[in-house]
Coordinates of C-alpha atoms and ligand atoms in Angstrom, one line a residue:
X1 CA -2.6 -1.0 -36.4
X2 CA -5.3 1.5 -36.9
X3 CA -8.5 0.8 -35.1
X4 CA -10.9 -0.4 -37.3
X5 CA -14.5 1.5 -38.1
X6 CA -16.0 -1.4 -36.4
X7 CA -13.9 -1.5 -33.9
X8 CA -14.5 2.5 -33.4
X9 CA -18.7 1.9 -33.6
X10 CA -18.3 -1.3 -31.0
X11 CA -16.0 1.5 -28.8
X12 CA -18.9 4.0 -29.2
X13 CA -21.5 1.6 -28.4
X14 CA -20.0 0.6 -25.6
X15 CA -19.4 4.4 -24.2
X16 CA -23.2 4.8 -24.6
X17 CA -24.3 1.4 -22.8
X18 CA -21.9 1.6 -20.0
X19 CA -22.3 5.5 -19.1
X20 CA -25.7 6.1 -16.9
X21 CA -25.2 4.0 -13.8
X22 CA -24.1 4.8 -10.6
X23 CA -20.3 3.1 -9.2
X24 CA -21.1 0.0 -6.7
X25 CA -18.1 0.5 -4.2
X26 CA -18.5 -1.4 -0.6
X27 CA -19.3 1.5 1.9
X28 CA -18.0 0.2 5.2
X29 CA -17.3 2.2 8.5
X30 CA -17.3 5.4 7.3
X31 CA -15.1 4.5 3.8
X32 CA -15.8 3.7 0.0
X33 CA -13.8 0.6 -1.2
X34 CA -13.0 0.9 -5.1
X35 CA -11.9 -2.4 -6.6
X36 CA -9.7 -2.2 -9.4
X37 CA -7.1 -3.7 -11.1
X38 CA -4.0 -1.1 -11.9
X39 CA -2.2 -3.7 -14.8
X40 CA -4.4 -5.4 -17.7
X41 CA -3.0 -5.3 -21.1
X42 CA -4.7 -5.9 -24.3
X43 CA -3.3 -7.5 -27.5
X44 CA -2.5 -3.7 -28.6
X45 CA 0.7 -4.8 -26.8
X46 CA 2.4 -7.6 -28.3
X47 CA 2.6 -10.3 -26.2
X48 CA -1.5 -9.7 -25.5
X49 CA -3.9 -11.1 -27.0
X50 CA -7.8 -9.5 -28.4
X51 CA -10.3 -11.5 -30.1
X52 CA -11.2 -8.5 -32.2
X53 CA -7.5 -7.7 -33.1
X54 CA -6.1 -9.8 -35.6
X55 CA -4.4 -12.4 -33.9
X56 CA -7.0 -14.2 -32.0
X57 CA -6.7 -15.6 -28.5
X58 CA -4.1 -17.4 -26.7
X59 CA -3.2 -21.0 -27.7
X60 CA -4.1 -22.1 -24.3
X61 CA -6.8 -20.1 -23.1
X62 CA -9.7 -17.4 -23.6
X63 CA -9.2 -13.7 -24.4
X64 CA -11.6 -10.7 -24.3
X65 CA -12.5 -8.0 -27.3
X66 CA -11.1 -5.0 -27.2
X67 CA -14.1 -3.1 -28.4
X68 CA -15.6 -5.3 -24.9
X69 CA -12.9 -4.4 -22.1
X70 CA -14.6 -2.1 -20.1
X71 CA -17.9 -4.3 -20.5
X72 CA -15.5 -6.9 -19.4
X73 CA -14.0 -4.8 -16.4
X74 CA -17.2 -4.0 -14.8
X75 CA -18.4 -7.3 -15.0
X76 CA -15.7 -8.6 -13.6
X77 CA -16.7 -6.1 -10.6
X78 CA -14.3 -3.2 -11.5
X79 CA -14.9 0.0 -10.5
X80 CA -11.5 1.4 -12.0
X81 CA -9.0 0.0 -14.5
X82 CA -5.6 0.9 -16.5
X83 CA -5.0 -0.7 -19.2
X84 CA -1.4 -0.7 -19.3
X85 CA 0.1 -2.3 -23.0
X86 CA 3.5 -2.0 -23.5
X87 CA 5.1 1.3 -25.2
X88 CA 8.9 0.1 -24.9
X89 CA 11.1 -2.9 -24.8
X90 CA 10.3 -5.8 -27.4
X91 CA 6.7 -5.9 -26.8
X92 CA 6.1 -2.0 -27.6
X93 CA 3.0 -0.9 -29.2
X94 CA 3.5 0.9 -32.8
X95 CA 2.4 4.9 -32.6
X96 CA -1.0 3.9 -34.4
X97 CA -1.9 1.4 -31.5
X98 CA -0.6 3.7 -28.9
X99 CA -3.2 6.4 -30.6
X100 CA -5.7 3.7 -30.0
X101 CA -5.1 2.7 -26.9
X102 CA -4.9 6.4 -25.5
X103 CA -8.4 7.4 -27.2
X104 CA -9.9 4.9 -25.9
X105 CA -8.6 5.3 -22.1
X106 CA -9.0 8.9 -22.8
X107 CA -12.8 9.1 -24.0
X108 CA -13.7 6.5 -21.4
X109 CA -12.7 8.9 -18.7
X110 CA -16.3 9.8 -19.0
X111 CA -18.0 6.8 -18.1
X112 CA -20.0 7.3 -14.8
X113 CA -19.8 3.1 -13.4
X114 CA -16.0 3.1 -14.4
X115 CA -12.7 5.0 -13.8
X116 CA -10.5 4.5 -16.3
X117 CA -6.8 6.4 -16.2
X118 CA -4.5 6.1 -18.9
X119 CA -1.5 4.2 -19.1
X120 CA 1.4 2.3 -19.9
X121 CA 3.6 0.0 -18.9
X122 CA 7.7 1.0 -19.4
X123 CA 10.4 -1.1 -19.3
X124 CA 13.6 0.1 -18.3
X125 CA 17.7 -0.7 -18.0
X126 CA 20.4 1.1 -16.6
X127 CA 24.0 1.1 -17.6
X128 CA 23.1 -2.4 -19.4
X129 CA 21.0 -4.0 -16.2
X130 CA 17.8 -4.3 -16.0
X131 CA 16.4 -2.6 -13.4
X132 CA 12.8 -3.2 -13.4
X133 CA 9.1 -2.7 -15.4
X134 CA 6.7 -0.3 -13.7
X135 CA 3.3 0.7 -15.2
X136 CA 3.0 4.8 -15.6
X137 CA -0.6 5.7 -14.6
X138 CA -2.0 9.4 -16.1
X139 CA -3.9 11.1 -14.0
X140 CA -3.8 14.5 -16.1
X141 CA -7.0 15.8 -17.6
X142 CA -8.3 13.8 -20.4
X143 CA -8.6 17.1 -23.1
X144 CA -4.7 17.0 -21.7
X145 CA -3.6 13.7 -22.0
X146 CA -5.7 13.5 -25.8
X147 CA -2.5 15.7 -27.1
X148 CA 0.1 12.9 -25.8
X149 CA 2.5 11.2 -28.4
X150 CA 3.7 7.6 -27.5
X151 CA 7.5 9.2 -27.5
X152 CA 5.9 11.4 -24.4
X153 CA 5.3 8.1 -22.4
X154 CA 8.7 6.8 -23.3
X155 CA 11.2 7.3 -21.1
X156 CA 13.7 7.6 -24.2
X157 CA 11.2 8.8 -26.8
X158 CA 11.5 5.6 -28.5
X159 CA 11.2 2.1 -28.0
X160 CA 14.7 1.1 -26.2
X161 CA 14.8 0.6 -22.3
X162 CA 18.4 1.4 -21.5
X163 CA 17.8 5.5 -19.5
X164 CA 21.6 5.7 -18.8
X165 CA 21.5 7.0 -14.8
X166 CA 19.4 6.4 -12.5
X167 CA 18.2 10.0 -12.8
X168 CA 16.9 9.8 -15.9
X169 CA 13.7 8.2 -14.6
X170 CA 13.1 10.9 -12.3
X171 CA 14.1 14.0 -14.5
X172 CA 12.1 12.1 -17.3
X173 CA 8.8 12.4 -15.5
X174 CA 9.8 16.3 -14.1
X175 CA 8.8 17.2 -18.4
X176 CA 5.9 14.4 -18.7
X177 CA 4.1 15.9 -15.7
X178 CA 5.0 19.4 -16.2
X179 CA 3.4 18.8 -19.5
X180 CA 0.5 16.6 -19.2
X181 CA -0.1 16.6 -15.5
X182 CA 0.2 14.0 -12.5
X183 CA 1.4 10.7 -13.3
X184 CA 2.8 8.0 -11.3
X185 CA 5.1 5.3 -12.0
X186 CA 4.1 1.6 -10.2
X187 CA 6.6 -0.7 -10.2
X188 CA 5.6 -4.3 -10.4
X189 CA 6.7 -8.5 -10.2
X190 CA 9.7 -7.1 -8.2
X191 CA 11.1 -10.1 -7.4
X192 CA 10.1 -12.3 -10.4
X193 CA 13.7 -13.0 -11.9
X194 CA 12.1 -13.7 -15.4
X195 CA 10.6 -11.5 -17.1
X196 CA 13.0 -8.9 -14.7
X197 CA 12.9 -7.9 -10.7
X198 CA 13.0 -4.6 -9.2
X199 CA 16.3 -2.8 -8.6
X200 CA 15.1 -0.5 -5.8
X201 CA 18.4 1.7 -6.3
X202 CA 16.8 2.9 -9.1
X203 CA 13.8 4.2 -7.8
X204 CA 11.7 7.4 -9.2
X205 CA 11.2 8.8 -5.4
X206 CA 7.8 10.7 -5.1
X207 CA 6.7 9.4 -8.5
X208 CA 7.1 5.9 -6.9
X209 CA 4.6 5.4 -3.8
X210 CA 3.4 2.3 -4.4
X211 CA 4.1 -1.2 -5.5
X212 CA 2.2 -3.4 -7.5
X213 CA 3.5 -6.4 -4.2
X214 CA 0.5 -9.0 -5.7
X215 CA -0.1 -10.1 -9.6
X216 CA -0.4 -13.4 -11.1
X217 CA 3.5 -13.6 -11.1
X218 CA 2.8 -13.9 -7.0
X219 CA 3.8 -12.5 -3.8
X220 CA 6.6 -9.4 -4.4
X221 CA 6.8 -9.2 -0.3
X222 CA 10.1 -11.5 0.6
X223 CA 11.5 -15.2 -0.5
X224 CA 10.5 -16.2 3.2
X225 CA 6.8 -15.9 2.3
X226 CA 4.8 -19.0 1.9
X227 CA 1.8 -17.9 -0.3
X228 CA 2.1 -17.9 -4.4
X229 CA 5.8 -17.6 -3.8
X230 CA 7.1 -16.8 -7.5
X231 CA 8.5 -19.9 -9.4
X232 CA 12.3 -18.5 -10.2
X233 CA 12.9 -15.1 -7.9
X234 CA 15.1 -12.6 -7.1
X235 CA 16.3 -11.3 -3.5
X236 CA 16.8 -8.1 -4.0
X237 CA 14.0 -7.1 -5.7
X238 CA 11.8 -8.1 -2.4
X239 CA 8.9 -5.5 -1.0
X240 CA 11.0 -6.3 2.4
X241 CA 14.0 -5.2 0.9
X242 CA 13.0 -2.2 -0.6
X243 CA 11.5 -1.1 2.9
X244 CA 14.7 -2.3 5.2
X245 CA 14.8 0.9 7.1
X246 CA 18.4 0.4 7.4
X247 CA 18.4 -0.1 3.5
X248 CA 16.5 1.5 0.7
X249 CA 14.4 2.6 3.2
X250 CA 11.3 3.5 0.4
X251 CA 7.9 4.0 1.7
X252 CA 5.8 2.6 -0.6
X253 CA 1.8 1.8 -0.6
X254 CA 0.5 -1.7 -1.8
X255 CA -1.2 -2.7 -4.6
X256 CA -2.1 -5.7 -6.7
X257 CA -3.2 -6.5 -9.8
X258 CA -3.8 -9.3 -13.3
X259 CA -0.7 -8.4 -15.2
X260 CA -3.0 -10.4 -17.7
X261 CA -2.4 -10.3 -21.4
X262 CA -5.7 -11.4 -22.6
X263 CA -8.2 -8.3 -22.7
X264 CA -9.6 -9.4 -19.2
X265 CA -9.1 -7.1 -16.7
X266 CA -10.5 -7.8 -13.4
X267 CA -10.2 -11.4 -14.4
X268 CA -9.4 -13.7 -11.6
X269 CA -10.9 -17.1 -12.9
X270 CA -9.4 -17.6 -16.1
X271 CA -5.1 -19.2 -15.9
X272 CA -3.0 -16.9 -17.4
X273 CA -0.1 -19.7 -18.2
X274 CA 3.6 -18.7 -19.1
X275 CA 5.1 -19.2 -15.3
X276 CA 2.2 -17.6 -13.5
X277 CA 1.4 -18.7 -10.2
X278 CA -2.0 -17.9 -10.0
X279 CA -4.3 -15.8 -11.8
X280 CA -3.5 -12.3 -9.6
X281 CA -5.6 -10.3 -7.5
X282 CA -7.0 -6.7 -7.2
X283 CA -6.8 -3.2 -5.2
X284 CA -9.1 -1.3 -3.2
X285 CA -8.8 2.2 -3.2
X286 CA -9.8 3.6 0.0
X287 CA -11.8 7.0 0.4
X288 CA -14.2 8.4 2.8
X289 CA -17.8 8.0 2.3
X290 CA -19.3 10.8 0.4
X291 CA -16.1 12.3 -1.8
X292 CA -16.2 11.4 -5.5
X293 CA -14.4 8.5 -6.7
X294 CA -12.5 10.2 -9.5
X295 CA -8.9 10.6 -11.1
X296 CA -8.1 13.0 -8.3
X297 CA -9.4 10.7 -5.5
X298 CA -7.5 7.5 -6.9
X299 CA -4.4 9.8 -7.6
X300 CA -4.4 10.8 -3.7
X301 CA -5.8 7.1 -2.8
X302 CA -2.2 5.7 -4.5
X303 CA 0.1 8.3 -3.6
X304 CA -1.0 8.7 0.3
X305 CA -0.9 4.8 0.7
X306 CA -4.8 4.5 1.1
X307 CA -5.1 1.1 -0.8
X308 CA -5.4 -2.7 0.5
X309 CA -4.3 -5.2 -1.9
X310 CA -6.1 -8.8 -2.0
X311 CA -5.5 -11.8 -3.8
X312 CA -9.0 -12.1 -4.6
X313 CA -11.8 -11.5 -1.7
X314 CA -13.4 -8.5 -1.3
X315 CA -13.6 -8.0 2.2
X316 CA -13.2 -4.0 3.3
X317 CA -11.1 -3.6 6.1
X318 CA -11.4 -0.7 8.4
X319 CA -7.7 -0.3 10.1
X320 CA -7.4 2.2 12.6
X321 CA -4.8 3.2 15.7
X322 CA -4.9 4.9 18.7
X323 CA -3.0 6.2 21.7
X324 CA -4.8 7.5 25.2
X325 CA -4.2 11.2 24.2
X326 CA -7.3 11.1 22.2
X327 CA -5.0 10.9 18.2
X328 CA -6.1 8.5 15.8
X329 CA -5.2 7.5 12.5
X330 CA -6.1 5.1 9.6
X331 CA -5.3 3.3 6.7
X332 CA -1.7 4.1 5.2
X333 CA -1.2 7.4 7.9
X334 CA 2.2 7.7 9.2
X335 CA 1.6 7.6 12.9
X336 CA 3.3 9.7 15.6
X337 CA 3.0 8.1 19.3
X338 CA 3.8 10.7 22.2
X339 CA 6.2 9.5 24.2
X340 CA 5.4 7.5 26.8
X341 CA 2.5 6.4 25.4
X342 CA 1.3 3.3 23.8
X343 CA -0.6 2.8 20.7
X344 CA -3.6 0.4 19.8
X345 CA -3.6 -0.7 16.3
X346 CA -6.6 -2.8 14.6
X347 CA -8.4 -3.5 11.7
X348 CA -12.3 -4.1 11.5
X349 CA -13.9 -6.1 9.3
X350 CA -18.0 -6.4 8.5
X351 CA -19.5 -8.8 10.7
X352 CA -20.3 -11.0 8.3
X353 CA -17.1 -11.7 6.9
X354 CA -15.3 -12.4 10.1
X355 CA -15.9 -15.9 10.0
X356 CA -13.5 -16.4 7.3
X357 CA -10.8 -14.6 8.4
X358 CA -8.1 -17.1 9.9
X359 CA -5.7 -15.0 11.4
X360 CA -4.4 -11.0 11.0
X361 CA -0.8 -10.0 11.8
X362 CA 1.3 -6.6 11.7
X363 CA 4.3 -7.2 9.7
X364 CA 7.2 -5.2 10.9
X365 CA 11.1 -5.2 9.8
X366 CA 11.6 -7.0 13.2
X367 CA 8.6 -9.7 12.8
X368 CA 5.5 -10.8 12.4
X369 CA 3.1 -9.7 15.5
X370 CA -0.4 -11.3 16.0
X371 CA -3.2 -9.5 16.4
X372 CA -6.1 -10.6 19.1
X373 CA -9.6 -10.8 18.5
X374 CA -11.1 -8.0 20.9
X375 CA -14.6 -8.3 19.2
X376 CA -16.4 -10.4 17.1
X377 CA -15.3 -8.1 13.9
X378 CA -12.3 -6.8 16.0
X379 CA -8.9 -7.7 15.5
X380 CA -6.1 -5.7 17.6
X381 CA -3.0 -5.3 19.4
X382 CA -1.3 -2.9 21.8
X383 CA 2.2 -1.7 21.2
X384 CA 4.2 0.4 24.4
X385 CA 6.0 3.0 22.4
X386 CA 9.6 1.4 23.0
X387 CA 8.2 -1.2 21.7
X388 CA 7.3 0.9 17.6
X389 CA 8.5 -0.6 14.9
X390 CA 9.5 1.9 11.9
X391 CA 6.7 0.9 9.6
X392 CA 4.2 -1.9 10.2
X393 CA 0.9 -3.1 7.5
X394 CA -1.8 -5.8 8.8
X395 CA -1.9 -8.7 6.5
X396 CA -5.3 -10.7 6.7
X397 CA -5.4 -14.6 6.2
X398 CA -8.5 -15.8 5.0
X399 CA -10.2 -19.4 4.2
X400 CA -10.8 -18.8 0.3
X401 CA -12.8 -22.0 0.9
X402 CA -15.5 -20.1 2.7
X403 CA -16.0 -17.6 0.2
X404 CA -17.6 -18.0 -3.2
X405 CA -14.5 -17.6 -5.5
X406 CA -13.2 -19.1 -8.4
X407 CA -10.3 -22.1 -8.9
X408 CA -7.3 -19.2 -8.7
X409 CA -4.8 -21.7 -10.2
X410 CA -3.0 -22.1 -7.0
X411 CA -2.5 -24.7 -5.3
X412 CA -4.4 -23.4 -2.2
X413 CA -7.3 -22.6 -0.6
X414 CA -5.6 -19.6 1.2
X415 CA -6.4 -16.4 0.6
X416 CA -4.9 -12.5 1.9
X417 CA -5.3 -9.0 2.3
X418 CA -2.8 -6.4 2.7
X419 CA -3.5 -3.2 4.1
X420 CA -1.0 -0.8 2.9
X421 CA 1.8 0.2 5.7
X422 CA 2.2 2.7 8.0
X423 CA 5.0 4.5 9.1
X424 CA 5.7 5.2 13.1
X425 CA 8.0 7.3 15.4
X426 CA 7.5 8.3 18.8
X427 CA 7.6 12.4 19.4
X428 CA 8.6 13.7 22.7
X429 CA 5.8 16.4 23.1
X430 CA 5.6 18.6 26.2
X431 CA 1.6 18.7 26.1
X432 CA 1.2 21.1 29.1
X433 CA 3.7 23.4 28.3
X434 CA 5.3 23.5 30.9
X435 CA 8.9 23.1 29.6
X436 CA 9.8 19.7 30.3
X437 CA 8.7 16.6 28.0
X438 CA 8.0 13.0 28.9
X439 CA 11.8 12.3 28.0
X440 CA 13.2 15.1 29.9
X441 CA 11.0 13.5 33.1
X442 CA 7.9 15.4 33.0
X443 CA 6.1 13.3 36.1
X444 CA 2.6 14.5 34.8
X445 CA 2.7 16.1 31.4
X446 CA -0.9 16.5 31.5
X447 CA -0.1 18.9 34.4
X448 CA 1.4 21.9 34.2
X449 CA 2.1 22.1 38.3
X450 CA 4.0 18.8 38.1
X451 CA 7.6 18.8 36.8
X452 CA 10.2 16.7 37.7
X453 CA 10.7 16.9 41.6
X454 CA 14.6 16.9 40.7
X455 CA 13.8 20.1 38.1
X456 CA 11.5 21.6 40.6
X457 CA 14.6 22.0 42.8
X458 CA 16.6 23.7 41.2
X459 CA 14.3 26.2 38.0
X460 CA 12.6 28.1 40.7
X461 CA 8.7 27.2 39.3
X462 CA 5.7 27.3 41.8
X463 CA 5.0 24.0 43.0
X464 CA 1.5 22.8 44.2
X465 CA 1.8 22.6 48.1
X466 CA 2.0 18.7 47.9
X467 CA 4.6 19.3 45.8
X468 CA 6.7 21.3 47.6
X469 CA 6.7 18.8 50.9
X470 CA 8.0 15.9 48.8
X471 CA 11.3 16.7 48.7
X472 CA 11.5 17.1 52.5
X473 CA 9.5 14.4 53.3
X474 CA 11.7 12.3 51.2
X475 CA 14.7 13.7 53.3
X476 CA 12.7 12.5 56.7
X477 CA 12.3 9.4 55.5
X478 CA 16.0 8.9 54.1
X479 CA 17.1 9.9 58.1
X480 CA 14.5 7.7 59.8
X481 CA 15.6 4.4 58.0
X482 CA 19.1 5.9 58.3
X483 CA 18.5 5.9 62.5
X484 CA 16.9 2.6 62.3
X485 CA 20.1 1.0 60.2
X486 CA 22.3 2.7 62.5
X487 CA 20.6 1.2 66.2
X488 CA 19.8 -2.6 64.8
X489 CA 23.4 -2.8 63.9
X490 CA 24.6 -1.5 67.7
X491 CA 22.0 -3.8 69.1
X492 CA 22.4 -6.5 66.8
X493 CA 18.9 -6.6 66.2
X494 CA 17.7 -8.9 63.2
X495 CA 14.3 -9.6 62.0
Ligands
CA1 CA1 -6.5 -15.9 -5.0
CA2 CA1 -6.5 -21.0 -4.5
CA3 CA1 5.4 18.9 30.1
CA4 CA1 3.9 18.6 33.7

């Protein structure tokens, strides 16, 4: 449909009303925290539903305007939003909505209390399977992305979802971003058996950091999750599966979004219906304090696994780790312990939300570890470096009863966080240069005069004068005992 000239004066009405104020992020420890919700569709797609479109609202429920959605996303506390209609598969927009959905995503790139990025969400099959939906997010420039054609965001330049190969996904997006810029695709519901799970084989690599693990279709971590579990579910489409190091072994960031239909983005009060589980949560898009929250900084936000996902508080969460050699690292970093050392690894919260947190955990491949409160905002653990799992993300439990929120159409009061994961591996540095490592027995690798006293021996290096009387005094003592043995046996002495 061709957007109407009211619908075009309501668009520009709203561009004018909403420009002018400044984004509200949390600032917490040093970070910005963006809420934002990567998946809303409007009823340009169709199985979504507009007021202002033509075919009214849901049976069951409430819908938004179009010519209102980023009214709607801001005051539904948004600071970013995709609108994300469909452009394949039986739910495809026509070329004319395409052309309004992508001027309106393109010209409210402008807006100075909202980030909006382009997008769509792709459906695709391979070889006759389906293999999975994810959402492609634009992060091109917008006087770039105003010259793309809805066969551009198609992965077969029409509406069908079968690619053929695998490959096709990947070599698809080489000539969309070569053309129009960075883009990502984010798959989502991955283990939602209807409408379709996740086939991680099929993955699109570097264009594929991130998952949306969190929607109103429920948890995408693993079956063995008891929280918003999904009503009919798949296996193999689980977050856990698609990180098994010793399978797929994908690094992927988290986040969480509506996956709602009804032009309400940012809506988490309103039941979405039509085997939902709840009414889906948001992201946070973590950047230090001070840099501006644009496309760039979301882009790098989503791709470097810098985002928490929640299934509805806003609670910023500061996670950090460190090791006694004076590294750190936060949200989303892969981490790199020095042998022989251990690393502490945390997460911070502001004081006055602790009280409703109920427990924090680092999920690992090999189990779920609790954390200790250290402090009364603190939350931590200490892990010896044999002891490193290959990836691990803290997951927050919180009392949703504490906080103000709305009925989420669960049936619980229980509410998470999850901080996006982080990679670790222990590296066997030799820190004072001196040739040896902690795994080839460097006694003091802080010391350049202390080797191993076995290597000391035999390479020929100058040894510090304490040093070189330890091997002899450990000969003394070896014939002294040696003596001693020797007589108690001949005089049958016994102690
Ligand atoms: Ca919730
Ligand atoms: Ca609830
Ligand atoms: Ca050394
Ligand atoms: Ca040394």
């Amino acid at each position: 449909m061709q957007p109407s000239p009211l619908l075009t004066l309501g668009l520009t009405a709203l561009l004018l009303t909403v420009s002018g104020t400044a984004r509200a992020a949390d600032q917490f420890a040093g970070k910005a925290y963006y809420y934002g919700d990567p998946h809303a569709h409007t009823g340009l797609s169709h199985d979504g539903w507009s007021s202002d479109l033509g075919d009214g609202c849901p049976p069951e429920g409430e819908c938004g305007a179009f010519a209102e959605v980023f009214h709607i996303a801001t005051d539904n506390g948004l600071d970013w939003v995709v609108l994300s209609d469909h452009v394949n598969g039986m739910y495809a927009t026509t070329p004319a909505e395409f052309a309004t959905l992508l001027d309106t995503s393109v010209n409210a790139s402008g807006l100075s209390d909202l980030l909006v990025i382009p997008g769509v969400e792709d459906w695709f099959a391979s070889g006759g399977v389906e293999i999975g939906h994810k959402n492609l997010l634009l992060f091109g420039a917008p006087e770039v992305l105003a010259d793309l054609d809805l066969s551009d965001v198609q992965p077969n330049g029409d509406s069908t979802v079968e690619v053929g190969a695998c490959p096709a996904i990947p070599a698809w997006m080489d000539g969309l971003t070569a053309a129009f810029g960075p883009a990502l695709l984010i798959p989502h519901h991955p283990m939602v058996e209807n409408p379709m799970p996740t086939d991680w084989s099929c993955n699109a690599g570097a264009y594929e950091p991130a998952v949306e693990m969190f929607s109103s279709w429920g948890t995408g971590l693993g079956w063995d999750r008891d929280f918003d579990t999904p009503s009919t579910l798949v296996e193999s489409g689980a977050v856990d599966v698609a990180m098994d190091p010793d399978g797929y072994d994908l690094h992927l960031g988290f986040l969480a979004g509506t996956d709602g239909h009804s032009t309400l983005p940012g809506d988490l009060c309103k039941p979405v219906g039509g085997g939902r589980v709840n009414t889906g949560g948001l992201t946070m898009a973590v950047v230090a304090e001070g840099t501006p929250f644009d496309r760039t900084a979301l882009y790098d936000a989503i791709r470097l696994h810098r985002t928490i996902a929640t299934s509805g508080p806003r609670i910023p969460l500061s996670v950090f780790a460190s090791d006694t050699h004076g590294d750190t690292w936060s949200l989303g970093q892969d981490i790199a312990l020095p042998a022989g050392d251990s690393l502490t690894i945390g997460v911070q919260v502001p004081e006055s939300d602790a009280h409703v947190i109920t427990g924090v955990w680092l999920v690992t491949p090999d189990g779920d570890l609790p954390l200790s409160p250290t402090a009364a905002d603190t939350w931590s653990r200490n892990l010896a470096d044999d002891a490193l799992p290959v990836w691990g993300y803290l997951a927050v439990q919180i009392d949703g009863s504490a906080l103000d929120l709305c009925d989420d159409a669960d049936d619980t009061d229980e509410e998470w966080e999850w901080a996006s994961p982080s990679w670790m591996g222990r590296v066997d540095h030799d820190w004072d240069a001196d040739g040896l490592s902690f795994d080839d027995g460097d006694c003091d690798d802080a010391d350049p005069t202390v080797t191993t006293c076995a290597q000391r021996r035999t390479c020929g290096c100058a040894a510090s004068p304490t040093q070189a009387w330890q091997p002899q005094l450990g000969a003394l003592a070896l014939i002294s005992w040696a003596l001693v043995h020797r007589r108690r046996r001949i005089t049958g002495e016994r102690r």
